Tab-separated table of C-alpha atoms in Angstrom:
chain	number	residue	atom	x	y	z
A	13	MET	CA	69.095	-15.010	-68.823
A	14	LEU	CA	66.842	-17.491	-67.104
A	15	ARG	CA	63.209	-16.887	-67.943
A	16	SER	CA	61.605	-19.723	-65.948
A	17	ILE	CA	62.054	-23.104	-64.227
A	18	GLU	CA	59.421	-25.746	-63.840
A	19	MET	CA	59.713	-28.700	-61.443
A	20	GLU	CA	57.661	-31.800	-60.684
A	21	ASN	CA	58.452	-34.700	-58.332
A	22	PHE	CA	61.682	-32.897	-57.527
A	23	ARG	CA	62.651	-32.924	-53.829
A	24	SER	CA	59.811	-31.295	-51.908
A	25	PHE	CA	58.077	-30.088	-55.094
A	26	LYS	CA	55.595	-32.935	-55.694
A	27	ASN	CA	53.304	-31.051	-58.061
A	28	ARG	CA	54.253	-29.049	-61.139
A	29	THR	CA	55.675	-25.740	-59.862
A	30	LYS	CA	57.019	-22.789	-61.826
A	31	ILE	CA	59.356	-19.942	-61.005
A	32	ASP	CA	58.739	-17.206	-63.529
A	33	MET	CA	61.375	-14.515	-64.082
A	34	THR	CA	59.476	-12.557	-66.721
A	35	ALA	CA	58.971	-8.963	-65.593
A	36	THR	CA	55.372	-7.976	-64.932
A	37	GLY	CA	53.756	-4.569	-65.393
A	38	TYR	CA	55.477	-2.888	-62.490
A	39	LYS	CA	57.353	0.283	-63.462
A	40	SER	CA	59.317	0.583	-60.219
A	41	LEU	CA	63.037	-0.226	-60.427
A	42	SER	CA	62.689	-1.162	-64.084
A	43	GLY	CA	65.971	0.633	-64.862
A	44	THR	CA	67.994	-1.398	-62.362
A	45	ASN	CA	66.175	-4.651	-61.558
A	46	VAL	CA	65.042	-5.605	-65.060
A	47	HIS	CA	67.125	-6.534	-68.103
A	48	LYS	CA	65.313	-6.998	-71.420
A	49	ASP	CA	61.982	-7.807	-69.781
A	50	ILE	CA	63.462	-10.353	-67.395
A	51	VAL	CA	63.931	-9.611	-63.651
A	52	LYS	CA	67.512	-9.683	-62.383
A	53	GLY	CA	66.814	-11.770	-59.293
A	54	CYS	CA	64.583	-14.136	-57.382
A	55	PHE	CA	64.336	-14.032	-53.577
A	56	LEU	CA	62.765	-16.910	-51.685
A	57	PHE	CA	61.191	-16.454	-48.253
A	58	GLY	CA	59.546	-19.030	-46.054
A	59	ALA	CA	59.694	-21.080	-42.874
A	60	ASN	CA	62.553	-23.477	-42.144
A	61	ALA	CA	62.114	-26.705	-44.104
A	62	SER	CA	59.540	-25.181	-46.427
A	63	GLY	CA	61.484	-25.968	-49.585
A	64	LYS	CA	63.412	-22.729	-50.318
A	65	THR	CA	66.741	-24.470	-50.810
A	66	ASN	CA	65.122	-27.154	-52.930
A	67	ALA	CA	63.938	-24.465	-55.356
A	68	ILE	CA	67.435	-23.184	-56.039
A	69	ARG	CA	68.758	-26.764	-56.045
A	70	ALA	CA	67.070	-27.036	-59.449
A	71	LEU	CA	69.571	-24.429	-60.671
A	72	GLU	CA	72.535	-25.996	-58.883
A	73	ILE	CA	71.718	-29.393	-60.354
A	74	LEU	CA	71.799	-27.966	-63.891
A	75	LEU	CA	75.326	-26.664	-63.324
A	76	ASP	CA	76.353	-29.927	-61.658
A	77	LEU	CA	74.998	-32.140	-64.422
A	78	LEU	CA	76.589	-30.098	-67.176
A	79	PHE	CA	79.920	-29.072	-65.698
A	80	ALA	CA	80.863	-30.857	-62.452
A	81	GLU	CA	83.938	-33.068	-62.394
A	82	LYS	CA	81.936	-36.173	-61.588
A	83	ILE	CA	78.834	-37.296	-63.448
A	84	SER	CA	75.739	-36.788	-61.261
A	85	THR	CA	72.228	-38.151	-61.541
A	86	LEU	CA	68.878	-37.120	-60.059
A	87	THR	CA	68.452	-40.368	-58.138
A	88	SER	CA	68.549	-38.726	-54.712
A	89	ASP	CA	66.321	-35.775	-55.788
A	90	ARG	CA	63.010	-37.626	-56.150
A	91	CYS	CA	60.173	-36.335	-54.002
A	92	LEU	CA	59.918	-38.837	-51.139
A	93	PHE	CA	56.119	-38.573	-50.815
A	94	SER	CA	55.222	-39.062	-54.462
A	95	ARG	CA	54.463	-42.353	-56.225
A	96	LYS	CA	55.729	-41.020	-59.552
A	97	LYS	CA	58.934	-42.544	-60.845
A	98	GLU	CA	59.964	-39.608	-63.084
A	99	ILE	CA	61.595	-36.358	-62.043
A	100	PHE	CA	60.838	-33.433	-64.333
A	101	ILE	CA	62.697	-30.143	-64.677
A	102	LYS	CA	62.289	-27.630	-67.487
A	103	TYR	CA	64.545	-24.611	-67.939
A	104	GLU	CA	63.817	-21.720	-70.274
A	105	PHE	CA	66.444	-19.129	-71.140
A	106	ASP	CA	66.415	-15.981	-73.238
A	107	VAL	CA	69.657	-15.598	-75.217
A	108	GLU	CA	69.954	-12.687	-77.573
A	109	GLY	CA	66.166	-12.523	-77.832
A	110	GLU	CA	65.835	-16.180	-78.761
A	111	THR	CA	64.299	-18.822	-76.521
A	112	ILE	CA	66.252	-21.933	-75.433
A	113	GLN	CA	64.282	-24.621	-73.614
A	114	TYR	CA	66.080	-27.507	-71.955
A	115	ILE	CA	63.926	-30.319	-70.566
A	116	LEU	CA	65.134	-33.133	-68.307
A	117	GLU	CA	63.272	-36.139	-67.090
A	118	PHE	CA	64.969	-38.814	-65.016
A	119	HIS	CA	63.371	-42.220	-64.527
A	120	ILE	CA	64.250	-43.503	-61.060
A	121	GLU	CA	63.797	-47.225	-61.751
A	122	LYS	CA	65.208	-47.315	-65.298
A	123	LYS	CA	67.949	-44.884	-64.227
A	124	HIS	CA	68.009	-43.013	-67.515
A	125	PHE	CA	67.338	-39.518	-68.816
A	126	ILE	CA	64.905	-38.156	-71.279
A	127	GLU	CA	66.558	-35.029	-72.625
A	128	LYS	CA	65.231	-32.397	-75.028
A	129	LEU	CA	66.766	-29.174	-76.252
A	130	LEU	CA	64.655	-26.682	-78.255
A	131	VAL	CA	65.972	-23.521	-79.826
A	132	ASP	CA	63.182	-21.105	-80.776
A	133	GLY	CA	60.772	-24.007	-80.840
A	134	GLU	CA	62.919	-26.191	-83.131
A	135	THR	CA	64.120	-29.495	-81.681
A	136	ALA	CA	67.931	-29.632	-81.428
A	137	ILE	CA	68.274	-32.674	-79.216
A	138	ASP	CA	65.750	-35.425	-78.662
A	139	ARG	CA	66.983	-38.204	-76.418
A	140	ILE	CA	65.349	-41.127	-74.622
A	141	GLY	CA	67.638	-43.359	-72.601
A	142	SER	CA	70.709	-44.429	-74.583
A	143	ASN	CA	69.409	-43.227	-77.974
A	144	ALA	CA	69.099	-39.706	-79.391
A	145	THR	CA	68.931	-37.523	-82.449
A	146	SER	CA	70.549	-34.124	-82.863
A	147	THR	CA	70.501	-31.337	-85.400
A	148	ILE	CA	73.467	-29.450	-83.899
A	149	THR	CA	76.200	-32.029	-84.615
A	150	GLU	CA	77.579	-33.755	-87.677
A	151	ASN	CA	76.499	-37.025	-86.145
A	152	LYS	CA	72.702	-36.914	-86.360
A	153	VAL	CA	72.018	-40.185	-84.500
A	154	PHE	CA	73.487	-41.257	-81.167
A	155	GLU	CA	73.371	-44.745	-79.663
A	156	ASP	CA	74.753	-46.253	-76.479
A	157	ILE	CA	74.740	-42.922	-74.580
A	158	THR	CA	75.843	-43.362	-70.978
A	159	PRO	CA	72.505	-43.595	-69.062
A	160	GLU	CA	73.688	-41.356	-66.227
A	161	GLY	CA	75.284	-38.708	-68.446
A	162	LEU	CA	73.762	-35.845	-70.454
A	163	LEU	CA	74.152	-35.759	-74.191
A	164	LEU	CA	74.233	-31.931	-74.136
A	165	ARG	CA	77.267	-32.173	-71.786
A	166	GLU	CA	78.994	-34.623	-74.144
A	167	ILE	CA	78.376	-32.447	-77.194
A	168	PHE	CA	79.684	-29.352	-75.431
A	169	PHE	CA	82.889	-30.982	-74.220
A	170	ASN	CA	83.519	-32.460	-77.683
A	171	THR	CA	82.731	-29.406	-79.807
A	172	LYS	CA	82.589	-26.322	-77.511
A	173	PHE	CA	79.695	-25.317	-79.807
A	174	ARG	CA	82.147	-23.888	-82.351
A	175	MET	CA	79.496	-23.887	-85.061
A	176	GLN	CA	76.595	-22.910	-82.730
A	177	PRO	CA	77.135	-19.292	-81.658
A	178	LEU	CA	73.780	-19.003	-79.858
A	179	LEU	CA	74.417	-22.147	-77.809
A	180	LYS	CA	77.914	-20.933	-77.066
A	181	LYS	CA	76.526	-17.675	-75.651
A	182	TRP	CA	74.079	-19.647	-73.535
A	183	PHE	CA	76.905	-21.829	-72.166
A	184	ASP	CA	79.086	-18.782	-71.517
A	185	PHE	CA	76.231	-17.487	-69.365
A	186	LEU	CA	76.100	-20.826	-67.487
A	187	LEU	CA	79.878	-21.063	-67.163
A	188	ASN	CA	79.974	-17.586	-65.613
A	189	SER	CA	77.374	-18.558	-63.052
A	190	VAL	CA	78.336	-19.328	-59.455
A	191	PHE	CA	76.695	-21.363	-56.677
A	192	VAL	CA	77.479	-20.327	-53.121
A	193	ASP	CA	76.535	-22.482	-50.116
A	194	GLY	CA	76.556	-19.891	-47.354
A	195	TYR	CA	76.290	-22.563	-44.636
A	196	LYS	CA	79.102	-24.873	-45.795
A	197	GLU	CA	81.118	-21.914	-47.216
A	198	ARG	CA	81.366	-23.729	-50.538
A	199	VAL	CA	81.776	-21.958	-53.902
A	200	PHE	CA	81.159	-23.832	-57.161
A	201	SER	CA	82.261	-22.132	-60.349
A	202	PRO	CA	81.392	-24.211	-63.458
A	203	GLY	CA	83.890	-22.165	-65.467
A	204	LYS	CA	86.574	-22.886	-62.829
A	205	PHE	CA	87.218	-19.244	-62.132
A	206	SER	CA	89.271	-18.382	-59.064
A	207	LEU	CA	86.469	-17.289	-56.762
A	208	ASN	CA	87.491	-18.850	-53.445
A	209	ILE	CA	88.845	-15.925	-51.458
A	210	THR	CA	92.462	-17.138	-51.288
A	211	ASP	CA	92.575	-18.068	-54.979
A	212	TYR	CA	91.018	-14.758	-55.884
A	213	LEU	CA	93.567	-12.787	-53.893
A	214	GLN	CA	96.434	-14.760	-55.329
A	215	GLU	CA	95.257	-14.055	-58.887
A	216	ILE	CA	93.566	-10.634	-58.644
A	217	GLY	CA	94.998	-9.100	-55.476
A	218	VAL	CA	93.340	-6.837	-52.895
A	219	LYS	CA	92.701	-3.772	-55.052
A	220	THR	CA	89.131	-4.471	-56.149
A	221	ILE	CA	87.999	-5.417	-52.674
A	222	ASN	CA	89.589	-2.399	-51.048
A	223	GLN	CA	88.074	-0.134	-53.700
A	224	PHE	CA	84.665	-1.583	-52.818
A	225	PHE	CA	85.319	-0.930	-49.108
A	226	GLU	CA	86.358	2.667	-49.851
A	227	GLN	CA	83.420	3.334	-52.225
A	228	PHE	CA	80.837	2.299	-49.639
A	229	GLY	CA	82.444	3.788	-46.536
A	230	PHE	CA	83.753	0.678	-44.782
A	231	ASN	CA	86.241	1.484	-42.042
A	232	GLN	CA	88.532	-1.403	-42.994
A	233	ARG	CA	90.943	-2.576	-45.670
A	234	ILE	CA	92.617	-5.905	-46.234
A	235	GLU	CA	96.192	-6.999	-46.971
A	236	TYR	CA	97.349	-10.324	-48.399
A	237	GLY	CA	100.856	-11.594	-47.866
A	238	GLN	CA	103.247	-13.333	-45.509
A	239	GLU	CA	103.606	-10.260	-43.300
A	240	SER	CA	101.464	-7.371	-42.082
A	241	LYS	CA	102.835	-4.453	-40.049
A	242	GLY	CA	101.075	-2.224	-37.600
A	243	LYS	CA	102.448	0.467	-35.307
A	244	ILE	CA	102.544	-1.951	-32.394
A	245	VAL	CA	102.349	-5.470	-33.888
A	246	THR	CA	103.889	-7.153	-36.887
A	247	ILE	CA	102.480	-10.585	-37.824
A	248	LYS	CA	104.422	-12.962	-40.036
A	249	SER	CA	103.044	-16.065	-41.685
A	250	VAL	CA	105.070	-19.196	-41.197
A	251	ASN	CA	104.364	-20.736	-44.580
A	252	GLU	CA	101.715	-19.423	-46.979
A	253	ALA	CA	100.361	-15.910	-47.461
A	254	GLU	CA	97.472	-14.874	-45.189
A	255	ILE	CA	94.596	-12.383	-45.194
A	256	PHE	CA	94.823	-9.508	-42.697
A	257	PHE	CA	92.181	-6.949	-41.848
A	258	LYS	CA	93.165	-3.438	-40.911
A	259	ARG	CA	90.614	-1.066	-39.375
A	260	GLU	CA	90.833	2.714	-39.706
A	261	GLY	CA	91.879	4.340	-36.494
A	262	VAL	CA	93.594	1.149	-35.317
A	263	GLY	CA	95.856	-0.057	-38.115
A	264	GLU	CA	97.003	-3.180	-36.391
A	265	PRO	CA	96.743	-6.417	-38.490
A	266	ILE	CA	93.899	-8.762	-37.633
A	267	PRO	CA	94.368	-12.280	-39.091
A	268	PHE	CA	91.376	-13.542	-41.121
A	269	PRO	CA	90.461	-16.361	-38.636
A	270	TRP	CA	90.333	-13.789	-35.818
A	271	GLU	CA	87.859	-11.546	-37.619
A	272	SER	CA	84.118	-11.642	-37.066
A	273	LEU	CA	82.165	-14.315	-38.891
A	274	GLY	CA	80.268	-11.583	-40.685
A	275	ASN	CA	83.463	-10.034	-42.077
A	276	GLN	CA	84.745	-13.501	-43.072
A	277	LYS	CA	81.496	-14.223	-44.882
A	278	LEU	CA	81.505	-10.872	-46.636
A	279	LEU	CA	85.055	-11.423	-47.910
A	280	ARG	CA	84.056	-14.869	-49.254
A	281	LEU	CA	81.011	-13.428	-50.993
A	282	LEU	CA	82.684	-10.519	-52.776
A	283	PRO	CA	84.635	-12.460	-55.434
A	284	PRO	CA	81.440	-14.262	-56.732
A	285	PHE	CA	79.547	-10.926	-56.655
A	286	PHE	CA	82.239	-9.092	-58.605
A	287	HIS	CA	82.579	-11.919	-61.135
A	288	VAL	CA	78.871	-12.249	-61.987
A	289	VAL	CA	78.266	-8.487	-61.998
A	290	GLN	CA	81.147	-8.032	-64.453
A	291	ASN	CA	80.642	-11.105	-66.659
A	292	GLY	CA	76.955	-11.999	-66.453
A	293	GLY	CA	75.514	-15.332	-65.327
A	294	MET	CA	73.572	-16.485	-62.322
A	295	LEU	CA	74.739	-15.936	-58.749
A	296	ILE	CA	72.901	-18.486	-56.607
A	297	ILE	CA	73.275	-18.137	-52.840
A	298	ASP	CA	71.847	-20.403	-50.199
A	299	GLU	CA	71.818	-18.940	-46.646
A	300	PHE	CA	72.636	-15.463	-47.836
A	301	SER	CA	71.713	-13.669	-44.618
A	302	SER	CA	73.719	-15.725	-42.145
A	303	GLY	CA	76.215	-13.511	-40.348
A	304	LEU	CA	75.538	-10.256	-42.320
A	305	HIS	CA	74.028	-7.095	-40.910
A	306	ASN	CA	70.693	-6.086	-42.499
A	307	PHE	CA	72.196	-2.934	-43.978
A	308	LEU	CA	75.029	-4.910	-45.523
A	309	GLU	CA	72.585	-7.343	-47.123
A	310	GLU	CA	70.715	-4.440	-48.620
A	311	LEU	CA	73.940	-2.876	-49.873
A	312	LEU	CA	74.987	-6.096	-51.679
A	313	VAL	CA	71.595	-6.564	-53.302
A	314	ARG	CA	71.465	-2.944	-54.433
A	315	TYR	CA	75.043	-3.174	-55.717
A	316	PHE	CA	74.159	-6.197	-57.820
A	317	MET	CA	71.022	-4.663	-59.262
A	318	ASN	CA	72.650	-1.283	-60.001
A	319	ASN	CA	75.832	-2.637	-61.621
A	320	SER	CA	74.863	-5.820	-63.466
A	321	SER	CA	73.185	-6.288	-66.838
A	322	ASN	CA	73.044	-9.834	-68.200
A	323	ALA	CA	73.012	-11.292	-64.676
A	324	GLN	CA	70.618	-12.672	-62.043
A	325	LEU	CA	70.781	-13.115	-58.293
A	326	PHE	CA	68.975	-16.091	-56.722
A	327	VAL	CA	68.796	-15.933	-52.923
A	328	VAL	CA	67.371	-18.010	-50.073
A	329	THR	CA	66.972	-15.773	-47.023
A	330	HIS	CA	65.038	-15.056	-43.865
A	331	SER	CA	65.842	-11.381	-43.819
A	332	THR	CA	62.507	-9.620	-44.171
A	333	ASN	CA	64.243	-6.219	-44.285
A	334	LEU	CA	64.931	-7.068	-47.950
A	335	LEU	CA	61.175	-6.901	-48.597
A	336	SER	CA	61.256	-3.285	-49.609
A	337	ASN	CA	59.793	-1.691	-52.733
A	338	SER	CA	62.875	0.523	-52.876
A	339	LEU	CA	65.090	-2.564	-53.192
A	340	LEU	CA	63.075	-5.300	-54.899
A	341	ARG	CA	60.061	-5.520	-57.186
A	342	PRO	CA	57.175	-7.736	-56.117
A	343	ASP	CA	57.790	-9.944	-59.178
A	344	GLN	CA	61.267	-10.777	-57.823
A	345	ILE	CA	59.956	-12.279	-54.621
A	346	TYR	CA	58.407	-15.701	-53.881
A	347	ALA	CA	56.922	-17.085	-50.644
A	348	VAL	CA	57.448	-20.790	-50.057
A	349	ASP	CA	55.046	-22.997	-48.083
A	350	PHE	CA	55.157	-26.701	-47.246
A	351	ASN	CA	51.738	-28.313	-47.440
A	352	GLY	CA	52.206	-31.806	-45.961
A	353	MET	CA	51.785	-34.627	-48.480
A	354	GLU	CA	51.196	-32.074	-51.260
A	355	GLY	CA	54.732	-30.793	-50.807
A	356	SER	CA	56.124	-27.302	-51.357
A	357	SER	CA	54.307	-24.523	-53.192
A	358	LEU	CA	55.321	-21.068	-54.362
A	359	LYS	CA	53.502	-17.771	-54.476
A	360	ARG	CA	54.852	-14.775	-56.363
A	361	PHE	CA	54.258	-11.543	-54.470
A	362	SER	CA	53.158	-9.817	-57.640
A	363	SER	CA	50.171	-12.198	-57.868
A	364	GLU	CA	48.558	-10.148	-55.080
A	365	GLN	CA	49.229	-6.911	-57.041
A	366	PRO	CA	50.614	-4.922	-54.129
A	367	ARG	CA	50.898	-1.202	-54.781
A	368	VAL	CA	54.317	0.462	-54.791
A	369	ALA	CA	53.381	2.495	-51.711
A	370	GLN	CA	52.470	-0.598	-49.668
A	371	ASN	CA	54.873	-2.130	-47.151
A	372	LEU	CA	55.874	-5.571	-48.463
A	373	GLU	CA	57.502	-6.602	-45.231
A	374	LYS	CA	54.372	-5.928	-43.166
A	375	MET	CA	52.188	-7.606	-45.809
A	376	TYR	CA	54.404	-10.679	-45.689
A	377	THR	CA	54.551	-10.973	-41.914
A	378	ALA	CA	50.742	-10.521	-41.823
A	379	GLY	CA	50.438	-13.594	-44.033
A	380	VAL	CA	49.181	-11.946	-47.259
A	381	PHE	CA	51.627	-13.893	-49.416
A	382	GLY	CA	52.004	-17.034	-47.306
A	383	GLY	CA	55.367	-18.488	-46.390
A	384	VAL	CA	55.179	-17.296	-42.754
A	385	PRO	CA	56.022	-19.781	-39.973
A	386	GLN	CA	53.633	-20.002	-37.101
A	387	TYR	CA	54.849	-21.056	-33.638
A	388	ARG	CA	52.912	-21.647	-30.459
A	389	ASP	CA	54.528	-20.639	-27.157
A	390	ASP	CA	52.307	-21.283	-24.148
A	391	ASP	CA	49.703	-18.496	-24.017
A	392	TYR	CA	50.234	-16.907	-27.356
A	393	THR	CA	50.996	-17.538	-31.006
A	394	HIS	CA	53.343	-15.290	-32.854
A	395	THR	CA	54.544	-15.089	-36.418
A	396	GLN	CA	57.957	-14.184	-37.546
A	397	GLY	CA	59.474	-13.983	-41.066
């Protein structure tokens, strides 16, 4: 599981900034929201354009750099109001009780990577530009490495870590991770699992989704095929199979495009949720709250925490109803502020040591943790999370 990320000169994070996933001394929800002393989620709150999405971009970029079809660089991710030429990101994972640290620096002008991999403090990869040494491959010295590519990526695709069981378990965790862009409705699965809703239904079918609807009292079920029959209407697909909603008490088929945006979004989210809960990994969601009812958001978060083990949920949201001690621990929540030329900063709620009985939502909207937008409207100023 991810233990921490550190960023510097990365997008809006000009100064060295850390997201820490190590569980603190809170006893609440330790049976559901913590796995082996690491919290099972990070929730980012803040004003628009404060840097919330940039924080989880550091996770998305790791998956892109290691597994995307095309080779990416960090050229476009440099902080625009920093004079520094190097982007720095450090990832620390806990795998089977051992620590894996992966450090990336990208030099904008030289357009090359500095790349280091440490396993329990021992250097496994040490790379500067086109040259590197490695202790995890038969070839101990590398030369003429593609400047834009990662050596770790190259080693993985060539060896699959057949002789490195710990690294293989780490990459299994990464490959099971999923990035969901809730705004663009894009799902990226590094392991190339069928998690787009139509692919999922073609491969898995409707049973798991309908069982979820039944378990939690939804008044709807779905069908997937070229035809759906009701008592009054029968709808046939001209070419490919389609998704149909059927509501209890009505029973007439409702084609997927005709359904509410909230129901469409829920259906797109469920395959990634099910996959990460069952297999472990990171589920990273930008714009989680768009289109979903507050109660439904809470249900999905609680479902993840209650049913997952080696898994973590990273969410950008504006839904302050999630700020509940019955749902999240203070060490799972960060407030994000943008501070002009100093860039974005993070504050972990647990740093204020709120008591379990205190109302986190009211404390947040009152400005205790920061990350609250302030707007002026004629005669008054109001704050809203």
